[in-house]
Short mmCIF file of C-alpha atoms in Angstrom, two decimals:
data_model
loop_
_atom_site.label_atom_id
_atom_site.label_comp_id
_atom_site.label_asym_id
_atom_site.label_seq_id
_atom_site.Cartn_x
_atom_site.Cartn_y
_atom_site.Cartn_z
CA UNK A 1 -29.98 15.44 22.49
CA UNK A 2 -32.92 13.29 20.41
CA UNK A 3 -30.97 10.27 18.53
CA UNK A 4 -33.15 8.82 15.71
CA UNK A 5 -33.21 5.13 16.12
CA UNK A 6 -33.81 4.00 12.15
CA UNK A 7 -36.08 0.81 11.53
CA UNK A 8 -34.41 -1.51 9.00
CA UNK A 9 -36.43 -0.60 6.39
CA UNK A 10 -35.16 2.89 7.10
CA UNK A 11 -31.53 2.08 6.97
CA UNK A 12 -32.45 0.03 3.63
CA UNK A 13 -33.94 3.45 2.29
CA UNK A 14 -30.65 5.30 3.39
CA UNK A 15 -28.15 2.40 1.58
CA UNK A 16 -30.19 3.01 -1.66
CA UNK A 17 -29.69 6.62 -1.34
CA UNK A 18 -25.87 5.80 -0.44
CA UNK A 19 -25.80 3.86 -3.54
CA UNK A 20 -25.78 6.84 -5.86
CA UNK A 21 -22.77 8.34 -4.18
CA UNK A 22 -21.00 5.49 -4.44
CA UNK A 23 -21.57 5.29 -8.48
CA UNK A 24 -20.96 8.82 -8.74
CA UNK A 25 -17.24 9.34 -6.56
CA UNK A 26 -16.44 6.95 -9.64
CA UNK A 27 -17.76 9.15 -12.23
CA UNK A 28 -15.79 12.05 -10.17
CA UNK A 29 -12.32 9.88 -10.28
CA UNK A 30 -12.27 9.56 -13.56
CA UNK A 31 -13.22 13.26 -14.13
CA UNK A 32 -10.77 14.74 -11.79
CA UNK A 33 -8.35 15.81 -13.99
CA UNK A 34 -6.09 18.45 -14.67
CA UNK A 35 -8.00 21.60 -16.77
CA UNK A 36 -11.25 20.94 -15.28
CA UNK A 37 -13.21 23.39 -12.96
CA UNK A 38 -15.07 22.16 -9.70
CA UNK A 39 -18.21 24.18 -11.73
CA UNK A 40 -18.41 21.34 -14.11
CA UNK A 41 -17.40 18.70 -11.78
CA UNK A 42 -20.71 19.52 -9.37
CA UNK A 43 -22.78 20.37 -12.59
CA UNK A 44 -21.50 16.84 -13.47
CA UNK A 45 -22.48 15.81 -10.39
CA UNK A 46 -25.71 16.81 -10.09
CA UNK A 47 -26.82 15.74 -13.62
CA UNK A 48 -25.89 11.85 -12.44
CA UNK A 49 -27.74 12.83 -8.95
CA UNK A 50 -31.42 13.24 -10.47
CA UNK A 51 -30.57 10.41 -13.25
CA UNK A 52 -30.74 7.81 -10.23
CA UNK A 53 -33.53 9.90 -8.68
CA UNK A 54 -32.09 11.61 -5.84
CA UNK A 55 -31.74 14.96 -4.67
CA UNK A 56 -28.26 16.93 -4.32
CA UNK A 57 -29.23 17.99 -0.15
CA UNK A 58 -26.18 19.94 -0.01
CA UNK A 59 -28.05 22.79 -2.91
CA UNK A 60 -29.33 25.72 -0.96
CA UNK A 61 -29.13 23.67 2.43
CA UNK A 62 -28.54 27.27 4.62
CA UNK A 63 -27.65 28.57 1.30
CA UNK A 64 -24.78 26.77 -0.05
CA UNK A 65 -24.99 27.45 -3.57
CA UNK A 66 -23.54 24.64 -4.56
CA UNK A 67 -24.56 20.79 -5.46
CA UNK A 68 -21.54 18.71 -3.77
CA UNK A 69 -19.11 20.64 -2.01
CA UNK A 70 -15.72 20.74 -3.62
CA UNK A 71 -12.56 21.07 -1.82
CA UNK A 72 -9.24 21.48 -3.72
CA UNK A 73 -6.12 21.46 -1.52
CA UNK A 74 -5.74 23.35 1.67
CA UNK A 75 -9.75 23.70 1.85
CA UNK A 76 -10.52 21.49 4.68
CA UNK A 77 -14.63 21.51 3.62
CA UNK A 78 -17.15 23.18 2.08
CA UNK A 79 -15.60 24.66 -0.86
CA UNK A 80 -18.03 26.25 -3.67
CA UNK A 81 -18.13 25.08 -7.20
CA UNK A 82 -16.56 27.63 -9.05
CA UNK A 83 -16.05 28.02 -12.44
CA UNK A 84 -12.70 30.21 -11.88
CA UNK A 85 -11.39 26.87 -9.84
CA UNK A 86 -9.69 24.95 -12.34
CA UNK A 87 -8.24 21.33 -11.11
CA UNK A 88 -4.17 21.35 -12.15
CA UNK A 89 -1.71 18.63 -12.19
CA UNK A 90 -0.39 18.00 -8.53
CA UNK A 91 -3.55 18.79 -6.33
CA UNK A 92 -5.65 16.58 -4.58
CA UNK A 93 -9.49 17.21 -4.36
CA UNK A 94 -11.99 16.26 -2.06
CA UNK A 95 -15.81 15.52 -2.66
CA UNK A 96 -18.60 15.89 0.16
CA UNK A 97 -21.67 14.59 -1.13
CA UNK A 98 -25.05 14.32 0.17
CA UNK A 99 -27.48 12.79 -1.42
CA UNK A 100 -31.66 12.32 -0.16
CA UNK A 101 -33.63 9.72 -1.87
CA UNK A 102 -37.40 8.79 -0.80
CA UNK A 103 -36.66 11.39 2.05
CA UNK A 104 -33.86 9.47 3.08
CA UNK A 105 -30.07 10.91 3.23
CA UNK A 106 -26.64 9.43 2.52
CA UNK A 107 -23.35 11.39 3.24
CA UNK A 108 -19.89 10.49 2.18
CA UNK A 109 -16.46 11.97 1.46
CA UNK A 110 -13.35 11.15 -0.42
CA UNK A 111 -10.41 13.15 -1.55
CA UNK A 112 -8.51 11.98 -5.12
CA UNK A 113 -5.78 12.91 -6.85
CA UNK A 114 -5.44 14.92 -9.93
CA UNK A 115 -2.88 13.66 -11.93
CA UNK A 116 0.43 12.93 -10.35
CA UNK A 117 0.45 14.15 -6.98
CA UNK A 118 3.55 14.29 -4.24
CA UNK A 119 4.52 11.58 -2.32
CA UNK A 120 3.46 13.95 0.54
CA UNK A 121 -0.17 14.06 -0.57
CA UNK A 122 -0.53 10.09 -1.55
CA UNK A 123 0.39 9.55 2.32
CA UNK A 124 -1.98 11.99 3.83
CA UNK A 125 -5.41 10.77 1.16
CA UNK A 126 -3.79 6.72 2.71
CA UNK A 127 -3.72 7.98 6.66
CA UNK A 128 -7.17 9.97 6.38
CA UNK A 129 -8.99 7.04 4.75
CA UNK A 130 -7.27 4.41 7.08
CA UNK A 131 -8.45 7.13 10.32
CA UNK A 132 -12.01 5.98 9.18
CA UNK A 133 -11.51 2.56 9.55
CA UNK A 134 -9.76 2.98 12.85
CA UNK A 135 -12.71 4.92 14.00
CA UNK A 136 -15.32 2.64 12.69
CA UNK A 137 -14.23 -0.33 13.77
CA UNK A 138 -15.51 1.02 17.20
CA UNK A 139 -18.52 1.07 16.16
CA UNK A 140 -21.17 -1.74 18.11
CA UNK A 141 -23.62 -1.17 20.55
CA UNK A 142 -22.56 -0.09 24.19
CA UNK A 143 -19.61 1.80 22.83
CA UNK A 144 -19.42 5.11 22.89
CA UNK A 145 -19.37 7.57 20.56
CA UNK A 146 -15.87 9.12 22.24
CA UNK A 147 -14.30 5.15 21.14
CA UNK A 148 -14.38 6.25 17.74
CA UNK A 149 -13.54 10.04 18.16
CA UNK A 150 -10.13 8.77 20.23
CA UNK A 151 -9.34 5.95 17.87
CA UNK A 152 -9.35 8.37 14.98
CA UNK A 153 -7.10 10.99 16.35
CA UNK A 154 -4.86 8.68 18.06
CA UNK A 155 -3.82 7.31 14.54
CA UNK A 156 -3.55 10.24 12.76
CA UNK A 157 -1.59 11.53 15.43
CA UNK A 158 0.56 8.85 15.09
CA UNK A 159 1.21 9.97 12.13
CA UNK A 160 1.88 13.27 12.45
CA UNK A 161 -0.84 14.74 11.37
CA UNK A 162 -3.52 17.22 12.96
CA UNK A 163 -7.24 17.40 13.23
CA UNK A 164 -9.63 20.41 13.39
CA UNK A 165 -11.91 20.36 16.31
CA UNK A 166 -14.15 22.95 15.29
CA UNK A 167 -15.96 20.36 12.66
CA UNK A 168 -17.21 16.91 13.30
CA UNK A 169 -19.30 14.15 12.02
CA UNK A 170 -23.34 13.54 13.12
CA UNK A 171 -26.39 11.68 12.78
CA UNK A 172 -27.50 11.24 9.01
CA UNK A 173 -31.08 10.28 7.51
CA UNK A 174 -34.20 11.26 8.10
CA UNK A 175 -32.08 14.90 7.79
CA UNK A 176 -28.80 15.94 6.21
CA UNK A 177 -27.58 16.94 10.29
CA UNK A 178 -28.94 14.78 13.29
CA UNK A 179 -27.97 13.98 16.80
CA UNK A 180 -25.48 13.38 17.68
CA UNK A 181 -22.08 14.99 16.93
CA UNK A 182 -19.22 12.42 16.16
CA UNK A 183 -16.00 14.33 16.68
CA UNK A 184 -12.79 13.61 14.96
CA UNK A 185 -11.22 13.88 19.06
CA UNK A 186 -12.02 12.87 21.98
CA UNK A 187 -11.92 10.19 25.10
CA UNK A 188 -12.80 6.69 25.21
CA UNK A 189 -15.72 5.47 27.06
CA UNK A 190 -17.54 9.56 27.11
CA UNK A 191 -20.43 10.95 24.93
CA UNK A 192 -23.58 8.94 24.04
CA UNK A 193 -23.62 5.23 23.48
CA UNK A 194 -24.76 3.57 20.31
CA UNK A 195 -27.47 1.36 19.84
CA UNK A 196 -28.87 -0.54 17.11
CA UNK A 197 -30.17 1.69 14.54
CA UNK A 198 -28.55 4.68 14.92
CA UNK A 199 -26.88 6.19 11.56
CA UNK A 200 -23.96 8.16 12.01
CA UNK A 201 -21.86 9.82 9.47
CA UNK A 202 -18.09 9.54 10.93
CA UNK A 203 -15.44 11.55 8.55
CA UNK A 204 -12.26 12.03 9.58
CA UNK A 205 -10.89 15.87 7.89
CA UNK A 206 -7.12 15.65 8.40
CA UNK A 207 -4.78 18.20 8.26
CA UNK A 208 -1.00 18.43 6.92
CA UNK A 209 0.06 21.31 9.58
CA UNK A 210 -1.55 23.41 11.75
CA UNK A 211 -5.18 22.41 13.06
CA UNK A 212 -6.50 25.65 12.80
CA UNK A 213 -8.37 27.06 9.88
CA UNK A 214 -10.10 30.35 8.89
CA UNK A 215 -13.59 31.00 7.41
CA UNK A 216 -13.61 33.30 3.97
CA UNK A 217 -15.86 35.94 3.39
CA UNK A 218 -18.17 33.38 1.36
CA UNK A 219 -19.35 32.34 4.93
CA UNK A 220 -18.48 28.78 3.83
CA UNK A 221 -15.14 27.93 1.91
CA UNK A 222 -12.92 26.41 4.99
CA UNK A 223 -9.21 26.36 4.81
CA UNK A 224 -5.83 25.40 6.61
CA UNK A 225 -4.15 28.61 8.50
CA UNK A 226 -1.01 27.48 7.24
CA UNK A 227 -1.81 26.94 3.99
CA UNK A 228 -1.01 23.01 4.12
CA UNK A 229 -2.96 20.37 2.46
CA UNK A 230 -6.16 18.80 3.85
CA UNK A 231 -7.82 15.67 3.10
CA UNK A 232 -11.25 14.34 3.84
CA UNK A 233 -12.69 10.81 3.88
CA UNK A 234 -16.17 10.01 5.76
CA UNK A 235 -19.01 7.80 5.55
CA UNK A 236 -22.75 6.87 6.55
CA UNK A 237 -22.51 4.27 9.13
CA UNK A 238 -25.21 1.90 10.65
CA UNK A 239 -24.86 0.66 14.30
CA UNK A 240 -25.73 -3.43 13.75
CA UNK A 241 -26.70 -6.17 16.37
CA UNK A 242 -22.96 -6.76 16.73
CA UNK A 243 -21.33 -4.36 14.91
CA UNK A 244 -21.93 -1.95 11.55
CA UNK A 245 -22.79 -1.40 8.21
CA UNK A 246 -20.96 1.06 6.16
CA UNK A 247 -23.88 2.33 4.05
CA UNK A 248 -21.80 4.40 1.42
CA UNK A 249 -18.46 2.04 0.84
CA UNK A 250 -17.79 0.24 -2.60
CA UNK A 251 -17.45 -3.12 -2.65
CA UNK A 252 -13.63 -3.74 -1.65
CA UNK A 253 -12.79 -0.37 -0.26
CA UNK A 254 -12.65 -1.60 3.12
CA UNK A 255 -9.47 -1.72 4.73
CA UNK A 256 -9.02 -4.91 7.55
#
């Protein structure tokens, strides 16, 4: 395992980079509503992408055709713009957006409502974004990267919810995937230690039901077994002197 130990002026680069996606999950709020299909939302997205001068990393990385991925429902992650997926009243929708600017990369998630959605799904969008913060506020050198993985899925446990084991978060910035793997599970005080400078994306994917999901044909589109919703919240993360930066967070999103 090679960790990438970022300079300041490195982690700078990444925060600019972070700074489109945070401008753009606005533009994505406002246009997740019901009639629209995830086609126009990433074409949407993209557009705003090269306005600010970045690059959507997600197009054509190993072949995913799309800009952003776009998850509607009980697709856990990767889900392909499509113009035959049309956004209805009720669903929730999640965004996974990479973005690379001056060979830099940001990555962040969130999942939104369309419309009026079931008390149900306003609970599960509040627990998975509240995981994060669990998880993150482990985050300061000479922890490890198993404090955040077990403070994450001992809340959403607690909750009643499950998380998939087969995905996790990683290393972000001088490439879309780096060392090393931040999973959504694990023990406290096991897997590498963070030091200043390393950049970790840490995003919680939280199921309804079941844990398990299945692969379509596509090769990429990932949903729940059962059917049941998922939600996904994640962002880049810099390990501080005492503590972190979130890279990718707008100004009062943080929950204490």
């Amino acid at each position: 395992m090679s960790i990438i130990i970022k300079s300041k002026r490195e982690i700078a680069l990444i925060k600019e980079a972070g700074k489109i996606i945070i401008e753009l999950f606005d533009i994505l709020k406002a246009h997740s509503v019901p009639g629209i299909s995830t086609y126009e939302l990433d074409r949407i997205a993209n557009t705003f992408i090269e306005s600010r001068g970045g690059k959507a990393s997600s197009y054509k990385y190993e072949g995913f055709p799309g800009h952003i991925c776009i998850s509607v429902n009980d697709t856990l992650i990767h889900g392909i713009p499509s113009k035959k997926i049309i956004l209805k009243e009720g669903d929730i929708v999640s965004y996974d957006i990479l973005v690379t600017k001056n060979g830099y990369t940001a990555d962040a998630a969130r999942t939104f409502p369309v419309g009026k959605v079931s008390s149900e799904a306003s609970r599960l969008i509040e627990v998975t974004k509240e995981s994060f913060f669990k998880g993150v506020k482990e985050v300061r050198p000479n922890n490890h990267i198993g404090d955040i993985s077990n403070a994450i899925e001992s809340y959403v446990h607690s909750k009643g919810y499950s998380l998939n084991e087969d995905f996790s978060g990683h290393g972000v910035g001088r490439e879309v995937h780096e060392d090393p793997y931040v999973p959504n599970t694990g023990l406290p005080h096991t897997g590498p230690i963070l030091k200043e400078g390393m950049t970790i994306a840490i995003e919680p994917m939280v199921n309804e039901g079941s844990k398990e999901v299945k692969i379509l044909e596509d090769g990429w589109t990932t949903k729940t077994i059962d059917g049941k919703l998922s939600c996904h919240y994640e962002n880049t993360v810099a390990v501080t002197s005492d503590g972190y930066e979130i890279l990718t967070l707008k100004e009062g999103e943080e929950i204490n």
